[in-house]
Amino acid sequence: MHKEPLALLPEICLLVGAVTTLLAGSFLPRERQWGARLVATAALVAAGITAAVALADPARTVYGGTFAVDTATGAVRLVVAAATLLVIGLGVDELAGTRRESETYALLLLGALGATVMGSTTDLLVLAVAFLLGSIPLYGLVGMLRSPGAAEAALKTYLLGALFGILLLLGTTVLYGLGGATAYAGLATGLEGAPVAALAVGLLGVLAGLVFKAGGVPGHFWVPDAAQAAGTPAAAFLTTVPKVGALVAVFRLVDVLPGSADWPLLVAVLAAVTMTLGNLAAFAQSDVRRLLGWSTVSQVGYLLLPVAVAGRTGEALPALLFYLGAYAVTNLAAFAVVAAVPDRRGLEESRGLATASPWLAGALVVALLGLVGTPPTAVFVGKLTVFTAAWDGGLAWLVVVAAANTVASLFYYLRWLAPVFRRPEEDAGDGGTRPFAAVAAVLAAACILGLGLAAGAVLPLLDGPLAR
Amino acid sequence: MTLQTVLLVAAALFCVGLYGAISQQVVVMVMMGLELMLNGVILAAGAFWWFLSPAPDGQVLLLVVITAMTVEMAMGFAVATLLHRSRGSDMTDMATDLSR
Amino acid sequence: MTALLWALVVLPAVVGALLCGAGRRADRVAPAVAVGTAGLVLAAAIAVAVSRPAVSVPFLPGADLGLAVDALTAVVLPAVAAVTLLVLVFSAGEITGARGRFFGLMLLFEAAVALTTVATTLPALLFAWEVMGATSYALIAFSWRDPDRVGAGTTAFLTTRAADLGLYVAAGAALAGGAGLGLDRLADAGGPWLDVVAAGVLVAALGKAAQLPFSFWLSRAMEGPSPVSALLHSAAMVAMGGYLLLRTAPLLAASGWADDAAAWVGALTAVALGAVAVAQRDLKQLLAASTAAQLGYVVLAAGVAAVSGGAAHLVAHASTKALLFLAAGAWLSALGTKQLPALRGAARRWPVVGVPAAVGALSLAGVVPLSLWASKDEVLAVAREHSLPLYVVGLAGAALSAAYAGKVLWILWRRPPAAAESGYDTERPGTRQVGGLQQAPLGVLAAGAAVLGLLVWPPVGTAIRTALGETGLPRPSVLEMVLSAVLAVGVVLAVGRLPLPEPRWAAGWLGLGTATQVVAVRPVLRLAEALARFDDRVLDRSVTAAAVAVRGAAGGFARFDDRVLDRAVEATGTGGVRAARGAAVADTTGFDGAAEGVAAALRRLGDLLRRTQTGQLHQYYVQAAVVLAAALALLLLTR
Amino acid sequence: MVDDIVFWGLAVVAVASGIAVFRVDSMARATYALAVSFVAVGLALLLFGLDYLGVVVVLMMVMEMAIMAIYMIMFMGMNPALMPMSMVHGKRTSLAVAGLTFAVLAAGILLVDWPERRGAPAADLTLAVGRAVMGGKMLVMMTVSAVLFATIVSALVLALPRGRYDDDPADEAAS
Amino acid sequence: MLSLIVFLPLAAAVVLGAARALPDAVSRWTWLGVTVAELALVAVLVAGYDTPPDGGLAWEERLRWIPSVGSSYHVGVDGLSLPLVALTAVVFCACAVHALKDARRPRAQAALFLFLQSTCLGLFVAQDLILFFVFFDLSIVGMYFVIAGWGHGGAARSALKFFLYTFLGSLALLVGFIGLYLAADPHTFDIPELVAAAPLADDAVAGAWVLGAILLGLAVKTPTVPFHTWLPPAHTDAPAIGSAVLAGILLKMGTYGFVRIAMPALPDAWQAWAWVVLTVGVVSVLYGALVALAQTDVKRMIAYTSVNHMGYVLVAVGAAGVVADGAQEARELAVTGAVTQMVSHGLITSALFLLAGVLHDRVGSYAMADFGGLAAPAPRYAGLFAVGAFASLGLPAFSGFVAEFQIFAGSIGATWFAVLAVPGILLTAALFLRAYQRLFTGPTAGRAEGFPDLRTHELLPVGGLLLLSLLIGVVPWPLLDLIAPAAETVVGLVSR
């Protein structure tokens, strides 16, 4: 029994932060909720710092083998904390002074907590609970706007989440029955020689739940709707943070499965289908947030590449972690631009952005080209490592599919960029920009480039063993 | 009462629930379908615990399932309320603005 | 001395380039500068002809730029330099507009010719060779406002360049054959490569020398100014074709077939183009055809390895023909015509032009004891040794040359008709005067035309033969010389009495130009147009179609789609019309159809994919179930 | 033997009432049917010796169904007894999907070569679960507490139209 | 030193991009100043270059960058890259001069071109595949904005097509690079290490696939038939200086990739597939020339001649892979010719595009039918265009001849098949003469009337470029001395 509360310090920071934020918010008048924001920010910073400190610890599990403290956990914590901070940064303008400001922060923190736990746990039971912890704040965040669209998106997110949650529980049950344990360490041995058909049902159940969180096929239906209808910070959050936890969780799970069936092929096929669907569906969108929603679906496809070769090549884990970080900051940069110019929701309305606010246009260029994977942005290095890992793991065909998809994706990103640099229409009113979001956008764009250029320094840090 | 029979019953419950979840239009009824699916999972979990591996993990698993059921149900009510208030309807068919 | 060798090439090149670059600003000084430069070049040419320097500088890897003067060069180079000088002096009186450009180009040309004569490696040769072609283009098209003249330049350049491809190929083959790129070592190429080298050189030389079947370009080249015709298209550039063959005679011999081929092409050209010349009514056209015919002897000489005779003929012909072209030019500028009937009696009107022209014509006819008589017999003697038919054909050519030279002679010296003025000014308004600068060179050239036969007689001829190492070659017998002399005189006299036939096939230069148009130029242009259409419509459209498909796959975005679809429809429309006109692309439908099919399939797939996002929750449930079932099947089937 | 009979009885009740959920013509009745189904499963758990959990299930579900009924009356303004309803779509598809799923699952259940039972239940199951919860699986319960907290916040945010600052009715009108 | 050369324009671009209030004139002159400084730096580079022994690199710099994927910031120059670096500096300087009077958003334009310059220089000095790829992709991005932002006609569409097409190529390239990386043991992206290791030497199938991917990527960029269809619209709608850079520098990235990466790193595959390259080269030569012959739009025509000229390069590198009966010398000559052709084409075609741009600047049309007898109102323009056209058709005394002679002599020396490409030079001659005839000679007609002659800022860059071409054409050995040892190394490597 390794009960080491200190090992969970970042998570504790988040939880305490969530409670404190809510409490602080309930005592503060509506105009002065920046106090709650401060608390939330402080909690995230604290979580980040403690996570960074914990990186130095040796890889091990705590709490009876249910929670891994290793490189992957550290990366998830850091990425989640940083991403959530960015979300708060880009959402300040939209949230400040609203009725639900402090609740939003609390839910963001809880969602972040769910993502970290999900990415760090090595026990199916904790995973199931973490799924709930990750999902429930999302429903709240999606529906927060209370507009008809938001309500619809919340409904769909919720109903899909409930179904896939049940599938996750079903899978957990079956795997438990077959393996006699719920911790991965036990499963790794217990599942040896288990009947493949039953194992497949169990794995599929768990995988389905996690794919829902990640927003991949077949659990992707909620993503574009939520991205379109939810508030911008919520949309940014739910297309970014849950994926981080979910994909690492999938990685950990696939890593312990016995080789009695071709799991990698399944994941590879899902990856291919996901990226193709995301890209093809994004083509014709005219609402930038829906477009971004589909784009995140396609990104999940790329992110599944290293998962498909988990355990077959040592490069898979660092590739995944790096891509996650790169993706998070890039996606958030794009959303930050959207948040900064809330009036420009359609592609055509982006016209003349370069003239109106060149910095934002620059950030958008960096973000979108980053999503494409143009060097020297972070996602480029991510794609490079991911492609390399996939090829090394024997999935060269998937690399080709991914490359072809990348070309296809370029098309809709460029469709967004093209009007940005066109001259604005004469009578077009300038809706103005929101300062915090603009700063967040530029900051994130800088991070994209910085992370891309400093990839050499970051990548070795991500190369650590998985604790089981 | 063997593992297979119990599992068959669980599967039956699960599939009845699935039918409900897919076929019902009213949100609350869809939720009932989902509940029924969970019901099947509970039964299966019990069976697995009893027939295959009676470790304490199984009991905790049951606890988790029950918790999940409760929590999801609460969220379901909240979402249904939200839908009802903002769109004046509690039917999933009426909420199809977001598509394509 | 190597400095002089360089000066020979670099001096005219630099001065010429400067004059060209300066354009109109140099118009006033250009003639003086050019004549001065040409004088210096002539001096240098004589100096190097005596001192025989050689030099080599790095140019390309494994292929240096080699320059040297040997016996052959020593004969040809001063002659060319001298003719150039004289032509430039004439031009100073003849050319009135854009002198900077004209004299600059002439000097550039001289530099190229000088380099050609002294080149010892293929890169150096090809370098000069192509520059000659380009300056020829620029000079023929000197009056660029006239589209015909520009077209003539284009024809000349393209035809000679087509032949020049032979040199490129020869260079590659020489490398492949292990011979290196030295001209003197080409014969060492091994195996089949030797044949390729020989063929390449032969084709290039025949093209430049306007031999069959390339002769037609020379006809059109006559649209250039007369000094240009005099220098480029008789004395220098065309002659360089023959010169190259003389220089590479060992290569031709080594190949075993190229020498015979060259000999026969030369002989046949002498006859065929002789006939063409006889049929001409335009003085310059006649002279042009005659040039090709006379160079036939040089080529024949190269084929039978009569290098000294060939060189002598080349030099003598250069002097003779330059003289005649200049005379024609003088009359053209004075009377405004070069039509023979209109020129009747022109020699009587300006004896100062007419007398040298008469000397030239007599030399051309092969009348004793003028230069071409001697040099031609020198060549024919070796040809007879080689093969009797060759000799007979050559002799027939000689008779034809006497015929056309006689034709010119008689017309020029007949009494002018009363209504002479009415025939004048058909080409341009004549000045009715011949300036001193135009007259002076004629005398010198006439002297050359008369006495250059010395090049084959002892002692000069013997010295040259010794220098070239041609000791064992047969010399013309007295009988042969008498025969040819009698033939020449007889034909010339006969021409005075009898009207010459002017068959259309000969008047039209054997239809070679038309044939080229029909066989080569038009098909290529057709092909180009068809390919361009193919490129625009098939290659490009299949890409566009793919793009449309992918875009269509996404549906929506109306504006974009509209534009693309519109354009596609439009393109299909125009495409249909053009295809109806008989576009050459046979497989358009297949190729395009396939592309369209793929496109349509992709579009459908995309629509289908996006249609999955129905907004209906229960359908999401069903889809998720289906996907998971498929995944389960995948897992169970592939294990 | 007795166990078998009891189990089959419960099984029939559970499935039948499950089916009834979607067959009865009012939502309130459906709720009751669902509760019955849950109670049957809860009782079945007792057969496996899971006394504690069985009771928990029964109690929880009864409570929950009560809440559901109240909810329907309070929030949706329905009279649970008198609202006849048949609101289904894609009945055939649903049947097919459910039927096929059942076929697949049943085939799997019957064909799979299930492993042997390993180990024996602990003597005191309730103690064992307590130990697990406070021991090796402590993190589960720690996370569950966070989940409950998140649920409260989230559900309130969604369900309550007004926030704490309900002095501003304009907001609600606007939203 | 190399880093300074590469990143100086980038730094200037950042400054220009950030300084919003900068007057137009200042940004133009800053741009020019930076390019001149670059030129000076490159001159120092060339002056200090001494062919390193054993095919090594000069001015080498290597820093850790992404060690975990075997990628480092590794730059260096040799005889293959130095000429292209110099070419880049020259062409960009010419563009800066040409744009001195350009009124359309000069600050942004200057920043963008400086950025492009950095990427081009970076690509040519990169000795690491990832670094190479980074610059490769960034150049596409930069060019996209150049075409989309400063183009005319259907610029947005052409730019999109350009981007999509070349991006497809770049991804194929990336896939190929990854294949190389994984095949090397230990895994590395370092070009010299890969070249030394020649991975995939014993795996013909994998080698073919990797080479195929790399070839596809480079072929799109070069471009060769049938991947060239992005080129004509891109050129037609690009601004003059954009076309100059696109044709002068960006196309070279493809051909440079052949000699830098594909040939030395995959010798066996290259030998096995050389005939494909050769065939594509021959087809490109003839096809490009023929299609250009039929064009009625000047800029399109020049664009197609690029396909033709790049085809020569392909013929040469293809022939270099035909390792047969010891025609080592010929193959070296061919590769030297190929590199010379890159430089030559860069100079000449840039000049021609700058000249063609003048047409559009003046009267907004490139259609030959709109002009006639231009030589009368614009003699300087006519003269320079004539020089450019003759240089482009391979007239001796210009660099094109030096390049083409070597390519033909070398390629034919290596394989007879290359003979098929020879008619290309006749066709180019025909097409240039026809075009020249239509545009400049004859009676002055159409929009040619009152056509203003070249102004100084237009004259200088074109004149300078053509003068350089002349210099190389007359005294080629300084350049060839630079290239030949490197070509020898490449041929030696590909013959392994």
JSON list of C-alpha atoms in Angstrom, two decimals, chain C residues 172-181 185 188-190 193, chain E residues 329:
[
{"chain": "C", "resi": 172, "resn": "GLY", "atom": "CA", "xyz": [28.74, 12.88, -76.35]},
{"chain": "C", "resi": 173, "resn": "ALA", "atom": "CA", "xyz": [29.73, 10.06, -78.63]},
{"chain": "C", "resi": 174, "resn": "ALA", "atom": "CA", "xyz": [33.35, 11.15, -78.60]},
{"chain": "C", "resi": 175, "resn": "LEU", "atom": "CA", "xyz": [33.32, 11.04, -74.83]},
{"chain": "C", "resi": 176, "resn": "ALA", "atom": "CA", "xyz": [31.60, 7.69, -74.83]},
{"chain": "C", "resi": 177, "resn": "GLY", "atom": "CA", "xyz": [34.02, 6.39, -77.41]},
{"chain": "C", "resi": 178, "resn": "GLY", "atom": "CA", "xyz": [36.92, 7.43, -75.27]},
{"chain": "C", "resi": 179, "resn": "ALA", "atom": "CA", "xyz": [38.33, 9.83, -77.81]},
{"chain": "C", "resi": 180, "resn": "GLY", "atom": "CA", "xyz": [38.10, 12.97, -75.76]},
{"chain": "C", "resi": 181, "resn": "LEU", "atom": "CA", "xyz": [36.97, 16.25, -77.21]},
{"chain": "C", "resi": 185, "resn": "ARG", "atom": "CA", "xyz": [41.56, 12.85, -81.82]},
{"chain": "C", "resi": 188, "resn": "ASP", "atom": "CA", "xyz": [40.26, 7.58, -82.28]},
{"chain": "C", "resi": 189, "resn": "ALA", "atom": "CA", "xyz": [36.76, 6.98, -81.01]},
{"chain": "C", "resi": 190, "resn": "GLY", "atom": "CA", "xyz": [36.05, 3.32, -80.69]},
{"chain": "C", "resi": 193, "resn": "TRP", "atom": "CA", "xyz": [30.74, 5.61, -81.46]},
{"chain": "E", "resi": 329, "resn": "GLU", "atom": "CA", "xyz": [34.24, 10.87, -66.78]}
]
